[in-house]
mmCIF file of C-alpha atoms and ligand atoms in Angstrom:
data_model
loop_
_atom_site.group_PDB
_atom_site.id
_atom_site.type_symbol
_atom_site.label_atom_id
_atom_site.label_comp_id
_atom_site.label_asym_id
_atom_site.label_seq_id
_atom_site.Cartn_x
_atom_site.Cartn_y
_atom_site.Cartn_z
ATOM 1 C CA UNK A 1 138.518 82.090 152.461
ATOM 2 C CA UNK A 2 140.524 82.620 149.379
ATOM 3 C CA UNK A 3 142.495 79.091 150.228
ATOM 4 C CA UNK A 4 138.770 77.743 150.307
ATOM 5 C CA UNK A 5 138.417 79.231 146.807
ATOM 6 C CA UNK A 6 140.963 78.051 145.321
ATOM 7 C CA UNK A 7 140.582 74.690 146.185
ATOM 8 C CA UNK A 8 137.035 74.247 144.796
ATOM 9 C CA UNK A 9 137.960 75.940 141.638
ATOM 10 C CA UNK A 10 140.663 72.945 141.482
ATOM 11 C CA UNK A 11 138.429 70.321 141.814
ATOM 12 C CA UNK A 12 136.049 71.970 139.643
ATOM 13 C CA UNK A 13 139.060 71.774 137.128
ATOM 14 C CA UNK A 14 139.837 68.247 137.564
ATOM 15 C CA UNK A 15 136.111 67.301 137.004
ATOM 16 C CA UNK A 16 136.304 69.134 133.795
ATOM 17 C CA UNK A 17 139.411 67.455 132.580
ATOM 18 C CA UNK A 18 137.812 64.255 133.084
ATOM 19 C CA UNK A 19 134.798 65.168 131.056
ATOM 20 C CA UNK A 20 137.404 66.486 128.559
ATOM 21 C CA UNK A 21 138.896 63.134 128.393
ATOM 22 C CA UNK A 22 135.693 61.082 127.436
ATOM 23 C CA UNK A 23 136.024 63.503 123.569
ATOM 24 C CA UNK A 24 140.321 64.502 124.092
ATOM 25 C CA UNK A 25 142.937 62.438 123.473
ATOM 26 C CA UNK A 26 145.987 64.947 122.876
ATOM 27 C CA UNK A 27 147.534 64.950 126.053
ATOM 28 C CA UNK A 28 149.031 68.335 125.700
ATOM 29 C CA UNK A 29 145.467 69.829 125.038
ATOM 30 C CA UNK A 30 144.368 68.558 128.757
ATOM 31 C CA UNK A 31 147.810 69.850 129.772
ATOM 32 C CA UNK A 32 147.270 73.368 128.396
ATOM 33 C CA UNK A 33 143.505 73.582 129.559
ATOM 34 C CA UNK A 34 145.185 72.567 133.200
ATOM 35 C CA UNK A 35 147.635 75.053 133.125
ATOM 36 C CA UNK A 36 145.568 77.884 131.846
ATOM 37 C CA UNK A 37 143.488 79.694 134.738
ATOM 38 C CA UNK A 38 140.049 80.389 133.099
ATOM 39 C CA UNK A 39 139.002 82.368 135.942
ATOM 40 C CA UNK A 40 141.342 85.437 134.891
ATOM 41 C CA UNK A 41 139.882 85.538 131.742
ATOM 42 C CA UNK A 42 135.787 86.183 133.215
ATOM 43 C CA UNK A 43 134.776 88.721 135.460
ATOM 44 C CA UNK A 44 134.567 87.579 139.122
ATOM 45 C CA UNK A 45 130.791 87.563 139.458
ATOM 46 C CA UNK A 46 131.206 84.449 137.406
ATOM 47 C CA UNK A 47 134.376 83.211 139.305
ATOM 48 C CA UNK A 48 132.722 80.103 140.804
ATOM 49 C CA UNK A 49 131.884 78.611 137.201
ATOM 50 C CA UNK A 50 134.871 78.904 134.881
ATOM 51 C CA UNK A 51 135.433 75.553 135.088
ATOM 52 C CA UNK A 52 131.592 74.763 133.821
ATOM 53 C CA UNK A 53 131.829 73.229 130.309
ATOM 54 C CA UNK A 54 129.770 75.813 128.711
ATOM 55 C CA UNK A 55 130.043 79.385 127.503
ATOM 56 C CA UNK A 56 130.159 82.655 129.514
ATOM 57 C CA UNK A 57 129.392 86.025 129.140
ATOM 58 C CA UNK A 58 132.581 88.466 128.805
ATOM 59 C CA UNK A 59 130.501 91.564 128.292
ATOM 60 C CA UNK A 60 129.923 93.634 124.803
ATOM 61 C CA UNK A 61 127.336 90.861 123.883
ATOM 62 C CA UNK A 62 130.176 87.920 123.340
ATOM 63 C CA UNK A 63 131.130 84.784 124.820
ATOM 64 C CA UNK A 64 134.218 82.759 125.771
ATOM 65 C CA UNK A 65 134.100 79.528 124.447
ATOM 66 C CA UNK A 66 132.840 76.308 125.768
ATOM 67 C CA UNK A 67 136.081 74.655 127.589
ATOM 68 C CA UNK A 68 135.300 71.510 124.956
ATOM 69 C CA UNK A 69 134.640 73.753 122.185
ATOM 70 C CA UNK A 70 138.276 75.176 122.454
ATOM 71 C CA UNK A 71 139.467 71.994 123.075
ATOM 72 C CA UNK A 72 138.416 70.449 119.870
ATOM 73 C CA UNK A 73 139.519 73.515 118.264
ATOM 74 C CA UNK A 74 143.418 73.411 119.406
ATOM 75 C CA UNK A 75 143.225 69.512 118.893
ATOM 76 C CA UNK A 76 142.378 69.844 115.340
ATOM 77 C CA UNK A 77 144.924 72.572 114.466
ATOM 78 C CA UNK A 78 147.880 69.520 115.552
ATOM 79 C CA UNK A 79 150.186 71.602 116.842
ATOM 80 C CA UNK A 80 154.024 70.574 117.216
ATOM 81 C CA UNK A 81 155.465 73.163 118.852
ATOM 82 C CA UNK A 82 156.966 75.643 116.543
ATOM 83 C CA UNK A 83 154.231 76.933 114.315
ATOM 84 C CA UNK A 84 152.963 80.533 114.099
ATOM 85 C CA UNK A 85 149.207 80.734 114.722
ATOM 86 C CA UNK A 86 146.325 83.103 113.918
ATOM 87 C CA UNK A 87 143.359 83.382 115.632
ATOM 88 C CA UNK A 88 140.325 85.529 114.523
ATOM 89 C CA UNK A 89 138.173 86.703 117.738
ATOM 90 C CA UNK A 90 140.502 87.231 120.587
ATOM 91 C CA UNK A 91 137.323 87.952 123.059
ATOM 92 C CA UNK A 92 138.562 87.436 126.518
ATOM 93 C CA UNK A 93 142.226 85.443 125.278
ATOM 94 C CA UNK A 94 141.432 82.637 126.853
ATOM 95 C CA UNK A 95 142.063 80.560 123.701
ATOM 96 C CA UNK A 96 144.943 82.520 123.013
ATOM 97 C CA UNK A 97 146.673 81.294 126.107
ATOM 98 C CA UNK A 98 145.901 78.059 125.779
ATOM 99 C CA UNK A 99 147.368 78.610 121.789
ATOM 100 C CA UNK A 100 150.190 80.070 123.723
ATOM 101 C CA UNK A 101 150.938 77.108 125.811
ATOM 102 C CA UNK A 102 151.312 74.840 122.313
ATOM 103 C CA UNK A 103 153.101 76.406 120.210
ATOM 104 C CA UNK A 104 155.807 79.522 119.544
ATOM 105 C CA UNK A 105 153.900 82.056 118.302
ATOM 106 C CA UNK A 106 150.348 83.860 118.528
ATOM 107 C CA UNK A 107 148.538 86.370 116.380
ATOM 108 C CA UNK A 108 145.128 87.346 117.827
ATOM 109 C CA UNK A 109 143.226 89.909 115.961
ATOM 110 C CA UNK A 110 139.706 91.221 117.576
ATOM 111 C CA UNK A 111 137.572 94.359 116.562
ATOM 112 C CA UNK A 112 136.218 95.262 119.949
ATOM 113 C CA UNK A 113 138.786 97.827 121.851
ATOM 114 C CA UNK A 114 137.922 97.404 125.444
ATOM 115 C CA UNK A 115 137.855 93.487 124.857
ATOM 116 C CA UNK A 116 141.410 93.338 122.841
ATOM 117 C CA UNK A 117 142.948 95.987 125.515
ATOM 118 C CA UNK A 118 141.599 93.980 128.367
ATOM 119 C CA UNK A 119 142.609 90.176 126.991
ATOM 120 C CA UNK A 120 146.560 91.851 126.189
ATOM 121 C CA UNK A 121 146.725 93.008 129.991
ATOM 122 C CA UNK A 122 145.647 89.798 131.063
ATOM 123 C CA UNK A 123 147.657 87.598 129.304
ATOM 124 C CA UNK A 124 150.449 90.012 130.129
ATOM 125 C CA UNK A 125 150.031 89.518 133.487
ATOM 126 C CA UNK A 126 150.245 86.133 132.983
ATOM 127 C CA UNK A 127 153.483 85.645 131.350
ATOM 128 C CA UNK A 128 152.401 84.854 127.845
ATOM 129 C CA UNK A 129 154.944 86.964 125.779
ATOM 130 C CA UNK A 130 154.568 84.934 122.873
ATOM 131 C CA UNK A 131 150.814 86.429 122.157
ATOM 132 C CA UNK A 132 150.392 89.576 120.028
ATOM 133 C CA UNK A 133 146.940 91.105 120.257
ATOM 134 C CA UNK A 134 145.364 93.751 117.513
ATOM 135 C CA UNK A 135 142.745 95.579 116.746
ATOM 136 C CA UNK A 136 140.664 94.420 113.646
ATOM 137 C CA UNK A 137 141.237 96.804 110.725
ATOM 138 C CA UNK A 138 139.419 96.750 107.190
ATOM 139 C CA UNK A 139 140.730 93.048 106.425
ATOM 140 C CA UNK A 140 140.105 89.849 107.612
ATOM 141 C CA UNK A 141 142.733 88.318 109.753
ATOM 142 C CA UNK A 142 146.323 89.771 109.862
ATOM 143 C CA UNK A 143 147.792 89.778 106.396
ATOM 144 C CA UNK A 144 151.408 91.565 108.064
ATOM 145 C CA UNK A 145 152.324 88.049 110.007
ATOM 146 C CA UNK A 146 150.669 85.793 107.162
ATOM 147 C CA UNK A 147 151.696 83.204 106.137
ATOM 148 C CA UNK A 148 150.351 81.163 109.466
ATOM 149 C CA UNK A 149 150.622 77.302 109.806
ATOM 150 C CA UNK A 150 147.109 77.061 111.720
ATOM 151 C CA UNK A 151 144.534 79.588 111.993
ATOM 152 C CA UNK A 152 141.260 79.271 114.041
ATOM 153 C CA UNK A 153 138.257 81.302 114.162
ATOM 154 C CA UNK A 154 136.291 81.598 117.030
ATOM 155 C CA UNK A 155 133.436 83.787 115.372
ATOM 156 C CA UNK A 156 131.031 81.967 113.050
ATOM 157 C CA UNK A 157 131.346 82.659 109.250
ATOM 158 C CA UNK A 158 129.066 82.185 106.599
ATOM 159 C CA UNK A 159 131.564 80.466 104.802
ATOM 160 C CA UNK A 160 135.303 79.772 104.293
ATOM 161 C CA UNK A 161 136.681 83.300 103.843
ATOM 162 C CA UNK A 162 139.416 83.553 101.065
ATOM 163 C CA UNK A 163 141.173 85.812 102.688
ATOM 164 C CA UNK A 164 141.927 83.180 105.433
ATOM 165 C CA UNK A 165 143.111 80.612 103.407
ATOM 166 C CA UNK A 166 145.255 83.075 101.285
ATOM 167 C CA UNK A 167 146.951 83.734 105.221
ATOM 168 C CA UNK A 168 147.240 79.872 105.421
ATOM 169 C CA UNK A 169 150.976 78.289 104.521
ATOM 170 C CA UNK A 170 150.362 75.414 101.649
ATOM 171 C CA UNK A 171 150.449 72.496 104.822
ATOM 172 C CA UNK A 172 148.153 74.717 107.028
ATOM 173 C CA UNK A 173 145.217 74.118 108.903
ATOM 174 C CA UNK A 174 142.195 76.396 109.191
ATOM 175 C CA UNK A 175 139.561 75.705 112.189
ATOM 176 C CA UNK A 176 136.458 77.654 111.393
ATOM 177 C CA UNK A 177 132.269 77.390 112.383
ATOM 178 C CA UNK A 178 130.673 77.410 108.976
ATOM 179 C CA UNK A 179 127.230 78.045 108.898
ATOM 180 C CA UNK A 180 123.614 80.433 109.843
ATOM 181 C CA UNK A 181 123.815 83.033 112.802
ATOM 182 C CA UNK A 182 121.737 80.278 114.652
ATOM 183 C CA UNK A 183 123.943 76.669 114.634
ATOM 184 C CA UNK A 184 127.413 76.244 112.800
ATOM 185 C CA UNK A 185 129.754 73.077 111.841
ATOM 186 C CA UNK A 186 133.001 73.119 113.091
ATOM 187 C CA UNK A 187 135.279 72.413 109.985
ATOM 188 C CA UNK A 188 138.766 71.581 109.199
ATOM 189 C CA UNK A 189 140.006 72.986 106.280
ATOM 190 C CA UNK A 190 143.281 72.114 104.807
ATOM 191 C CA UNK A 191 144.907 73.692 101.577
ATOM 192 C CA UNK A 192 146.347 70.066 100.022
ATOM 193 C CA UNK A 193 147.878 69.985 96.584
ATOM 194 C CA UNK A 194 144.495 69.167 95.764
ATOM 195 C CA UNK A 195 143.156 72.060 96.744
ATOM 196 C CA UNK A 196 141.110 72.818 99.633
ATOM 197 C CA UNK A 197 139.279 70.033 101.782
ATOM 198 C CA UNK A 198 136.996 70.510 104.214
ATOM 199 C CA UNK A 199 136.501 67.687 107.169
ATOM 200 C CA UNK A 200 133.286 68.477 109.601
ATOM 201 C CA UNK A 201 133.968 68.167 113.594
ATOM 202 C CA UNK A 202 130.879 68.718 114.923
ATOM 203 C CA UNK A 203 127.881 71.241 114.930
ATOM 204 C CA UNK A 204 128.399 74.176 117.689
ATOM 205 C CA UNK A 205 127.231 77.183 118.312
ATOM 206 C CA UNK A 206 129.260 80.523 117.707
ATOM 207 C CA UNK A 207 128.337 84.605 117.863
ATOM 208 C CA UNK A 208 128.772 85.719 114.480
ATOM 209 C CA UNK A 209 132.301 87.177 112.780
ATOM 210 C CA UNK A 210 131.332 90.819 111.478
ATOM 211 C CA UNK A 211 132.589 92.633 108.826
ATOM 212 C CA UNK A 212 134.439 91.400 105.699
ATOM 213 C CA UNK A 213 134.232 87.734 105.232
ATOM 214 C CA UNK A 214 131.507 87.267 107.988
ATOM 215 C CA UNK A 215 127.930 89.184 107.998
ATOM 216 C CA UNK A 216 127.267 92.608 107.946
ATOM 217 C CA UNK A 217 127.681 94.614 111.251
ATOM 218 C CA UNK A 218 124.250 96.018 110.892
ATOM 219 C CA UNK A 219 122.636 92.568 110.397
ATOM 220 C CA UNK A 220 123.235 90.950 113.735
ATOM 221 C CA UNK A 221 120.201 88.756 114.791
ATOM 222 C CA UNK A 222 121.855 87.556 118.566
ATOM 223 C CA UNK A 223 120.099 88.707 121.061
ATOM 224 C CA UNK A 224 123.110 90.589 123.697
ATOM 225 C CA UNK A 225 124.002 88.534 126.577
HETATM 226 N N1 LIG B 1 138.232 83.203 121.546
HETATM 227 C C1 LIG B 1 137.501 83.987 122.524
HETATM 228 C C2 LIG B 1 136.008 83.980 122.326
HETATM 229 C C3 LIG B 1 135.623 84.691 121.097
HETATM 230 S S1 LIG B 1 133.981 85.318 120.963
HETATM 231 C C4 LIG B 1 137.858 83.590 123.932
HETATM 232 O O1 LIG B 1 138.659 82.664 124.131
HETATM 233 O O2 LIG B 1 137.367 84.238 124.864
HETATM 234 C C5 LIG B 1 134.166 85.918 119.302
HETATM 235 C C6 LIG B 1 134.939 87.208 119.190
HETATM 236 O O3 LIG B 1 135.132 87.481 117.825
HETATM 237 C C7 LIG B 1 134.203 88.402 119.779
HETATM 238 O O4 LIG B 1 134.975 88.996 120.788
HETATM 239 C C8 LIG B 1 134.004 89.323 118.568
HETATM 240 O O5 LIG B 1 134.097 90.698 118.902
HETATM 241 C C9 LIG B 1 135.134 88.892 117.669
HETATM 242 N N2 LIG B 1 134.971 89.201 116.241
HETATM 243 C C10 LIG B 1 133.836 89.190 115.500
HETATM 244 N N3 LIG B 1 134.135 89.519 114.223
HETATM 245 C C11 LIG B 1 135.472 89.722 114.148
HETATM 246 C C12 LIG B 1 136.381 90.077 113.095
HETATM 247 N N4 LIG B 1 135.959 90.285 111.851
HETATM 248 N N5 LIG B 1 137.709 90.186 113.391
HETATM 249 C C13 LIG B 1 138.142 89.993 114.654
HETATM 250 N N6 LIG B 1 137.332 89.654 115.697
HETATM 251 C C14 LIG B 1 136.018 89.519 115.436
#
């Protein structure tokens, strides 16, 4: 039964990859979502769709990501190999570990306890030493680690927080939803000697970053899921 499990989850997987591949050309993005099992990341009542290119519910009214969604996300940050990376919303860590699989280092900061706790036993159990999960405190993002050579936020923001780009290293990329509480553009933002510049990947849909630099925790118009 469990061998019968298995195997439909893998085919599930390779039909996802192939939709990937119509929008995803870096190979080692379709390498990482391959290697990644997104089942361990949702609970098992949900087992037979993690590999559905949408969004699922991970409990405490949030979501992990769209498979495409964190696809274009890790494509846009270009990662080589040997960069330190921040990410802002740690949720279930799925997009930590794929993170993980690209590049040497991961910072993942999230303010709800049971959801951080959970995603650092998983990945644990997984083998990803190279992720370091904490608990949101008063600022935005992780100052301690900063700078960081990519940072992505998988929490919508009302705009570009400062703080972020003040964590980003002068050649840096930031990956951030920009936008209402109801629809969001993905943007790239990169900290030139120009100054900042801002190039727009697509609308999407995120639950809202609380707190400094996002919207008030006691303004929250998403319904729970
Ligand atoms: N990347 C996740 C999905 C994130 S959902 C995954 O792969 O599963 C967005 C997450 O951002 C939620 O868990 C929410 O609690 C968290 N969040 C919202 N505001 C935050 C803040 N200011 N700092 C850290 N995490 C925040």
């Amino acid at each position: 039964m469990a061998r019968v499990t298995y195997s439909l989850l893998e085919r599930a997987k390779s039909q996802l990859l192939a939709e990937l591949r119509h929008d995803i050309r870096d190979e080692r993005v379709l390498a990482a979502i391959a290697s990644v099992p997104r089942e361990k990341f949702i609970s098992d009542d949900l087992r037979a769709f993690a590999y559905d290119n949408r969004p699922l519910p991970i409990g405490h009214g949030q979501t992990i990501s769209q498979p495409l969604i964190v696809a274009m996300m890790t494509e846009a940050l270009d990662l080589k190999g040997g960069e330190k990376v921040l990410e802002l919303g740690t949720g279930s860590g799925y997009q930590a570990a794929i993170l993980a699989e690209l590049t040497a280092r991961v910072v993942t900061v999230e303010r709800v306890a049971p959801l951080a706790e959970k995603a650092a036993a998983v990945l644990a159990e997984l083998g990803y030493h190279n992720v370091q999960v904490h608990l949101a405190g008063d600022t935005l993002g992780w100052p301690d680690e900063a700078p960081y050579e990519g940072i992505l936020v998988t929490a919508a923001a009302p705009a570009v927080p400062s703080a972020l780009l003040e964590q980003l290293s002068p050649e840096g990329r930031l990956v951030i939803p920009v936008g209402t509480q109801d629809v969001q553009e993905l943007l790239l933002a990169t900290n030139g000697p120009g100054g900042l510049t801002a190039r727009r990947l697509g609308p999407c849909r995120f639950v809202p970053l609380l707190g400094a630099g996002g919207w008030p925790t006691t303004d929250v118009g998403f319904p729970a899921l």
